[in-house]
GROMACS .gro file of C-alpha atoms in nm:
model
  251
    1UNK     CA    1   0.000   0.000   0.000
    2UNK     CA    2   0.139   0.359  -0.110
    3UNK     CA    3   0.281   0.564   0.228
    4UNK     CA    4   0.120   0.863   0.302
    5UNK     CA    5   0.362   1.059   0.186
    6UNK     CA    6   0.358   0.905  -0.184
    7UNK     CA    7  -0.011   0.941  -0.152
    8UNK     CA    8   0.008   1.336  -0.054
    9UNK     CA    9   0.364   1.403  -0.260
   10UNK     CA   10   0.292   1.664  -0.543
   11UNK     CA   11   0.349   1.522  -0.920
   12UNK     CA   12   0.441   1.901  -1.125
   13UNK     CA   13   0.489   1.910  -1.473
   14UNK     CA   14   0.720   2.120  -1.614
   15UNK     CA   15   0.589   2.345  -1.818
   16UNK     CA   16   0.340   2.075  -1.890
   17UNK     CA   17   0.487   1.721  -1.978
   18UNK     CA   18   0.765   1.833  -2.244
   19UNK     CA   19   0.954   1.534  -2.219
   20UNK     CA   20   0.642   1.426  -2.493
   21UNK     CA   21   0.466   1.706  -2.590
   22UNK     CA   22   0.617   2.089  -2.696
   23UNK     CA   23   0.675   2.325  -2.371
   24UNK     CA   24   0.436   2.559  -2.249
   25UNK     CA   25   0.182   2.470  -2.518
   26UNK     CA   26  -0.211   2.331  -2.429
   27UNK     CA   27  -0.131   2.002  -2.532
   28UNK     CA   28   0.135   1.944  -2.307
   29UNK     CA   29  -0.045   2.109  -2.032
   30UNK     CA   30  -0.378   1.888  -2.108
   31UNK     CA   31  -0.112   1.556  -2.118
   32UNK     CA   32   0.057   1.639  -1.788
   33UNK     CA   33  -0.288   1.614  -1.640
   34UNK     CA   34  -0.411   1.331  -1.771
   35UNK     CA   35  -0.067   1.160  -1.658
   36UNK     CA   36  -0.120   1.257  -1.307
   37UNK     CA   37   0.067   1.588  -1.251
   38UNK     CA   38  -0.147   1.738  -0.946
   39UNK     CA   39  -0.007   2.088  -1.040
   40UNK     CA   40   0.107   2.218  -1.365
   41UNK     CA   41   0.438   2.494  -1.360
   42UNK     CA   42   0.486   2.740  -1.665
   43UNK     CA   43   0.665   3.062  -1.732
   44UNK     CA   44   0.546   3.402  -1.798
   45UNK     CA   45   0.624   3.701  -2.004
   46UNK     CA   46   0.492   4.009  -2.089
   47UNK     CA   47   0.448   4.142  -2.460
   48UNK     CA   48   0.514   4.547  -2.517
   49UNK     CA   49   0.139   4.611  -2.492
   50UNK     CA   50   0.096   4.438  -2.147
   51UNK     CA   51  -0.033   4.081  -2.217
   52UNK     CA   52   0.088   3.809  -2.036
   53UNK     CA   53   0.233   3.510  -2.195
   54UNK     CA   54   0.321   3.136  -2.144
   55UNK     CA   55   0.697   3.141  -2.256
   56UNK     CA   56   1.031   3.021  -2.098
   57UNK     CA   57   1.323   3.214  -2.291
   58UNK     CA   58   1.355   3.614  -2.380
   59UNK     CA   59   1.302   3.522  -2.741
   60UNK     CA   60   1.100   3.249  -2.962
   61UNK     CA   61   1.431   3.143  -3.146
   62UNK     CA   62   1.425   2.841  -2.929
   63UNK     CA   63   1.059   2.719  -2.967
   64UNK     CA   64   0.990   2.882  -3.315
   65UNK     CA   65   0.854   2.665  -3.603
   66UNK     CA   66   1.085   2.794  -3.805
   67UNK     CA   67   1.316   3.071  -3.816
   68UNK     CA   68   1.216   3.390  -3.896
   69UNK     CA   69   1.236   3.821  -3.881
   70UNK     CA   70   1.066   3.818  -3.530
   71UNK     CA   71   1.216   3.520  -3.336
   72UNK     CA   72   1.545   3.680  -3.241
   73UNK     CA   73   1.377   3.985  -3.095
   74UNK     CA   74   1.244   3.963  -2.726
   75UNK     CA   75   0.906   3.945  -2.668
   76UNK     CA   76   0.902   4.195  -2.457
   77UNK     CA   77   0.987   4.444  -2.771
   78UNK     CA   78   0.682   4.277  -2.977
   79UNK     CA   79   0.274   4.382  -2.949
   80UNK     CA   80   0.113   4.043  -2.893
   81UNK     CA   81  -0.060   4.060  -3.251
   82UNK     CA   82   0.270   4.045  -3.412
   83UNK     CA   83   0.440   3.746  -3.158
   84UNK     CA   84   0.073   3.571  -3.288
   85UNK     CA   85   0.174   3.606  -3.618
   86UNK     CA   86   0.463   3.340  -3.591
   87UNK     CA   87   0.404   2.981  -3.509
   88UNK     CA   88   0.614   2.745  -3.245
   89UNK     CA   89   0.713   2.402  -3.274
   90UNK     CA   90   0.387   2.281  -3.140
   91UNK     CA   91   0.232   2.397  -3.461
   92UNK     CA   92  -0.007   2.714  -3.228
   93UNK     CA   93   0.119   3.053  -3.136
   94UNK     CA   94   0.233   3.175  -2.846
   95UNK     CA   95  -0.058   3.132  -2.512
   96UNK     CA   96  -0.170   3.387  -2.329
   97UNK     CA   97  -0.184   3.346  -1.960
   98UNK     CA   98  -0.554   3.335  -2.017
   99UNK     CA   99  -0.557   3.064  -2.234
  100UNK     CA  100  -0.396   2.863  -1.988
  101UNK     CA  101  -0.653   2.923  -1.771
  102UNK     CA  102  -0.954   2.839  -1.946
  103UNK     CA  103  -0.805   2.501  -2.057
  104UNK     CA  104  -0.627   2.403  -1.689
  105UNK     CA  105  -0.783   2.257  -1.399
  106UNK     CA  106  -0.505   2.175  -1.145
  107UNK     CA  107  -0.308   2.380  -0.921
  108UNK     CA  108  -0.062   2.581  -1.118
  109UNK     CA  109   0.319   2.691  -1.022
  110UNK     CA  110   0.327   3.037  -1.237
  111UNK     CA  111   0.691   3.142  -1.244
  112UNK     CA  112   0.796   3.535  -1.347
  113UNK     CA  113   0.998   3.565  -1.540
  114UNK     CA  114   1.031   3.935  -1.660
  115UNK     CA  115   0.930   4.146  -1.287
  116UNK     CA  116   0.763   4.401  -1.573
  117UNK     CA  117   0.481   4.140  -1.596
  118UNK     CA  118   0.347   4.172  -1.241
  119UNK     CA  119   0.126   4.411  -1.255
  120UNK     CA  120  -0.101   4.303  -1.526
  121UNK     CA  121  -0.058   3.906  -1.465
  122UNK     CA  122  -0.181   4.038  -1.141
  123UNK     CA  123  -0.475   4.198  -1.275
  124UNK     CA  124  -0.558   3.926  -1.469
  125UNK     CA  125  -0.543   3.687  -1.177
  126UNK     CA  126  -0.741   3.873  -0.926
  127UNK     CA  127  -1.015   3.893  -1.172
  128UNK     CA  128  -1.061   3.545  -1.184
  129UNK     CA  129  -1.115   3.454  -0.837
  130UNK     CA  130  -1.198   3.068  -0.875
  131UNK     CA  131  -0.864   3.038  -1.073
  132UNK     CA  132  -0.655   3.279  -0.825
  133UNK     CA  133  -0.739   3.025  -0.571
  134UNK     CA  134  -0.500   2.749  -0.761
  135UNK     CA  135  -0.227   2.956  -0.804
  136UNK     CA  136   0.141   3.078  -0.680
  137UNK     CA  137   0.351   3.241  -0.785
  138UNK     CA  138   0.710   3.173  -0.805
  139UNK     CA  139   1.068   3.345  -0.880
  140UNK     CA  140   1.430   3.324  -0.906
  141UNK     CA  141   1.402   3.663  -0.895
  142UNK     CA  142   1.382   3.825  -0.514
  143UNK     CA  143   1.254   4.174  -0.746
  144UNK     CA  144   0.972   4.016  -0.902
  145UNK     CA  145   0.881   3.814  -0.579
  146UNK     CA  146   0.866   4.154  -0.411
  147UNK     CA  147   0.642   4.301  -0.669
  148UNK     CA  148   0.407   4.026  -0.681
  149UNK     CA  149   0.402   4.079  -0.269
  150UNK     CA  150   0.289   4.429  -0.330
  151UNK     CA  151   0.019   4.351  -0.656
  152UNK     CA  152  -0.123   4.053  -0.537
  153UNK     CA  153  -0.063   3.976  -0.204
  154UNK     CA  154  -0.333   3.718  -0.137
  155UNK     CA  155  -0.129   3.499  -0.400
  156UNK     CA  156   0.115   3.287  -0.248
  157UNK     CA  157   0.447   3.311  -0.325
  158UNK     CA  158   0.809   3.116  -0.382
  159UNK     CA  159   1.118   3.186  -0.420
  160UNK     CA  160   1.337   2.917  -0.678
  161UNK     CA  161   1.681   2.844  -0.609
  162UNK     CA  162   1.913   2.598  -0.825
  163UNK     CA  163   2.080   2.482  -0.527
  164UNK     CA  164   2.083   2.519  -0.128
  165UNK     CA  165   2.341   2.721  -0.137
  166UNK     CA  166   2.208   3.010  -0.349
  167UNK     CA  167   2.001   3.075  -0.125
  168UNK     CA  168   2.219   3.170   0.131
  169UNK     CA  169   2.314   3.448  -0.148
  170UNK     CA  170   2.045   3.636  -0.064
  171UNK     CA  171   2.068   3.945   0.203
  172UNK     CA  172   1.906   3.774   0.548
  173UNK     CA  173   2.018   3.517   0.383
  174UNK     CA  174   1.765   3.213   0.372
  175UNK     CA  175   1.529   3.288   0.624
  176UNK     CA  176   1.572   3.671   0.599
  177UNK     CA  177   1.446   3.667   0.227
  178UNK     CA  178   1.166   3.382   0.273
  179UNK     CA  179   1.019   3.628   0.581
  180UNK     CA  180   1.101   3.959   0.339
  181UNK     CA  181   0.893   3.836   0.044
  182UNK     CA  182   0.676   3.652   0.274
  183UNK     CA  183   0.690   3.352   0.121
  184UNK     CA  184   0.497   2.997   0.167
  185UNK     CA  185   0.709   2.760  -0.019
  186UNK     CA  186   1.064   2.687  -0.131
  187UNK     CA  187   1.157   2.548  -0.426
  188UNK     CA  188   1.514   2.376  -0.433
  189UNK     CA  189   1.743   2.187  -0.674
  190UNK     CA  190   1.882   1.864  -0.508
  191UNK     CA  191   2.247   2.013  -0.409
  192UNK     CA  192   2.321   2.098  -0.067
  193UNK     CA  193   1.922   2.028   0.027
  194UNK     CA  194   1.972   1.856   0.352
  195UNK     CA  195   1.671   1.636   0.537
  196UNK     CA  196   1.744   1.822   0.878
  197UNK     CA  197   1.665   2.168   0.647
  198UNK     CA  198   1.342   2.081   0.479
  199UNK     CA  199   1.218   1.959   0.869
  200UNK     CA  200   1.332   2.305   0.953
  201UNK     CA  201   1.145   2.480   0.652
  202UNK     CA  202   0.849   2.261   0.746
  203UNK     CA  203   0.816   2.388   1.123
  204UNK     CA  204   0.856   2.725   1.039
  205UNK     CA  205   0.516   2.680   0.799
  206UNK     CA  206   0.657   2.657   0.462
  207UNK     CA  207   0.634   2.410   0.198
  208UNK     CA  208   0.961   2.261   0.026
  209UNK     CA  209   0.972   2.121  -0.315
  210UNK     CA  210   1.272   1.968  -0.542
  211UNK     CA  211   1.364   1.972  -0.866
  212UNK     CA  212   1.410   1.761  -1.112
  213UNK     CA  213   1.315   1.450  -1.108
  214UNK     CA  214   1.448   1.225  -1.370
  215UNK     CA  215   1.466   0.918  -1.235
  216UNK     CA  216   1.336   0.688  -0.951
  217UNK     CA  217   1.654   0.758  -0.754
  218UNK     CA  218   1.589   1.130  -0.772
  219UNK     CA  219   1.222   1.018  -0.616
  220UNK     CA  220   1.373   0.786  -0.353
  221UNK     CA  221   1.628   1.109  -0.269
  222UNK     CA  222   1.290   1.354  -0.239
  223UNK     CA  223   1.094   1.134  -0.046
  224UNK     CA  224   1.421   1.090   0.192
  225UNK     CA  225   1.458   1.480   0.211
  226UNK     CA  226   1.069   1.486   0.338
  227UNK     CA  227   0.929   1.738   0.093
  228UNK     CA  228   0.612   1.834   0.009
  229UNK     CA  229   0.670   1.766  -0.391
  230UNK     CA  230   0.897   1.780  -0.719
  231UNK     CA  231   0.931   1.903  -1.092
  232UNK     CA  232   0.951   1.685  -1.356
  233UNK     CA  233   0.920   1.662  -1.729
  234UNK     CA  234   0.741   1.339  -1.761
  235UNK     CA  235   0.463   1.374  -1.473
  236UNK     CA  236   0.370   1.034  -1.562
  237UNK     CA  237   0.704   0.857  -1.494
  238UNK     CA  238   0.672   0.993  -1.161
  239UNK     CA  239   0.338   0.818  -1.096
  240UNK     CA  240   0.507   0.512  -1.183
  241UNK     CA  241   0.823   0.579  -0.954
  242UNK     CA  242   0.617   0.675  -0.666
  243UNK     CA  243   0.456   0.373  -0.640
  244UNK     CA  244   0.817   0.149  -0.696
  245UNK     CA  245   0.975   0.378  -0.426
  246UNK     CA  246   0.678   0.267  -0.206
  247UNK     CA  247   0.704  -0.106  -0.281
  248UNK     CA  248   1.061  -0.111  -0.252
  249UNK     CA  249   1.006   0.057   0.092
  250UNK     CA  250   0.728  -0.214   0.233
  251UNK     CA  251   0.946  -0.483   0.084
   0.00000   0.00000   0.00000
């Protein structure tokens, strides 16, 4: 029988399930959560007439169909009705924010990345109530977390690190930036993450996820660690690990 903490660990796709389907499009998003991904994490940006879009990089060089006279220049310099006029590799346009919305269900991880989208992906957000109730926000970026605080401060917030130890970086270090932005949750990469820390994280009220997880080792190392969830890029090979981590644990 599955632990309770396999039952209650949360599956997140990144940026949908792109380890089958193209990043940050509906499909992948829709195939994530039909795999089992209990929350679904995606990146936005902001186009030079203030609508907020589903997109990782600066650019669409990366994701484009095809190469082109608009895909080298950042988004941010482009009015969404041109950025719609060139298609990505999953054969659609770019997705608004919006979009995303109206096709999602599950929780959603919504990472910033340009701080100049805050205050319109928070407008957008707090005028869908039912959906604002799904979401938090997340950042690498301790400017954008601190904007979000001030736009949309009923929206729970993290703050992304790569590993432990960046986030000592930060002024306060740690615990002085987590209480600044007033952040809920913690996202980590594996390195430096210790057990004794996430138990730490955990009494002082915030949630701790990992990232990524590639592998069943990389679930068996989470589910050692204690916390609350991890990223992955095939939500449904997690499903499947969770469940050999817990028979290999009753066994």
């Amino acid at each position: 029988m599955p632990s309770m903490q396999t039952q209650t660990f949360a599956i997140v796709g990144h940026r949908g399930a792109l380890a089958h389907s193209p990043e940050n499009s509906i499909a992948s998003f829709l195939l994530a959560e039909r795999s089992g991904a209990t929350e679904l994490e995606l990146d936005i940006r902001i186009t030079r007439d203030g609508v907020p879009i589903v997109l990782h990089d600066a650019t669409l060089a990366r994701v484009a169909g095809e190469p082109g006279p608009l895909t080298d220049t950042p988004v941010a310099e482009l009015d969404f009705d041109e950025l719609g006029t060139v298609l990505l590799d999953s054969g659609e346009p770019t997705l608004t924010f919006n979009e995303v919305l109206d096709a999602t269900s599950v929780e959603l991880q919504v990472e910033i990345k340009d701080p100049a989208a805050v205050p319109e992906l928070a407008k957008l957000v707090l005028s869908r109530p039912e959906d604002a109730a799904r979401i938090r926000f997340t950042s690498f970026q301790v400017e954008a977390l601190l904007l979000l605080r001030e736009h949309a401060p009923s929206i729970p917030r993290g703050l992304i690190v790569s590993k432990y130890e960046d986030a000592l970086k930060h002024e306060g270090g740690l615990d002085g930036i987590l209480e600044t932005i007033e952040a809920s949750s913690f996202y980590c990469g594996f390195e430096g993450l210790t057990a004794e820390e996430v138990n730490r994280l955990h009494e002082a009220g915030y949630q701790v996820h990992v990232w990524p997880l590639r592998s069943l080792e990389d679930v068996q190392q989470a589910l050692e660690l204690g916390v609350d969830g991890g990223t992955s890029d095939d939500p449904g090979a997690v499903v499947g690990w969770l469940t050999e981590a817990a028979r290999l644990t009753s066994a």
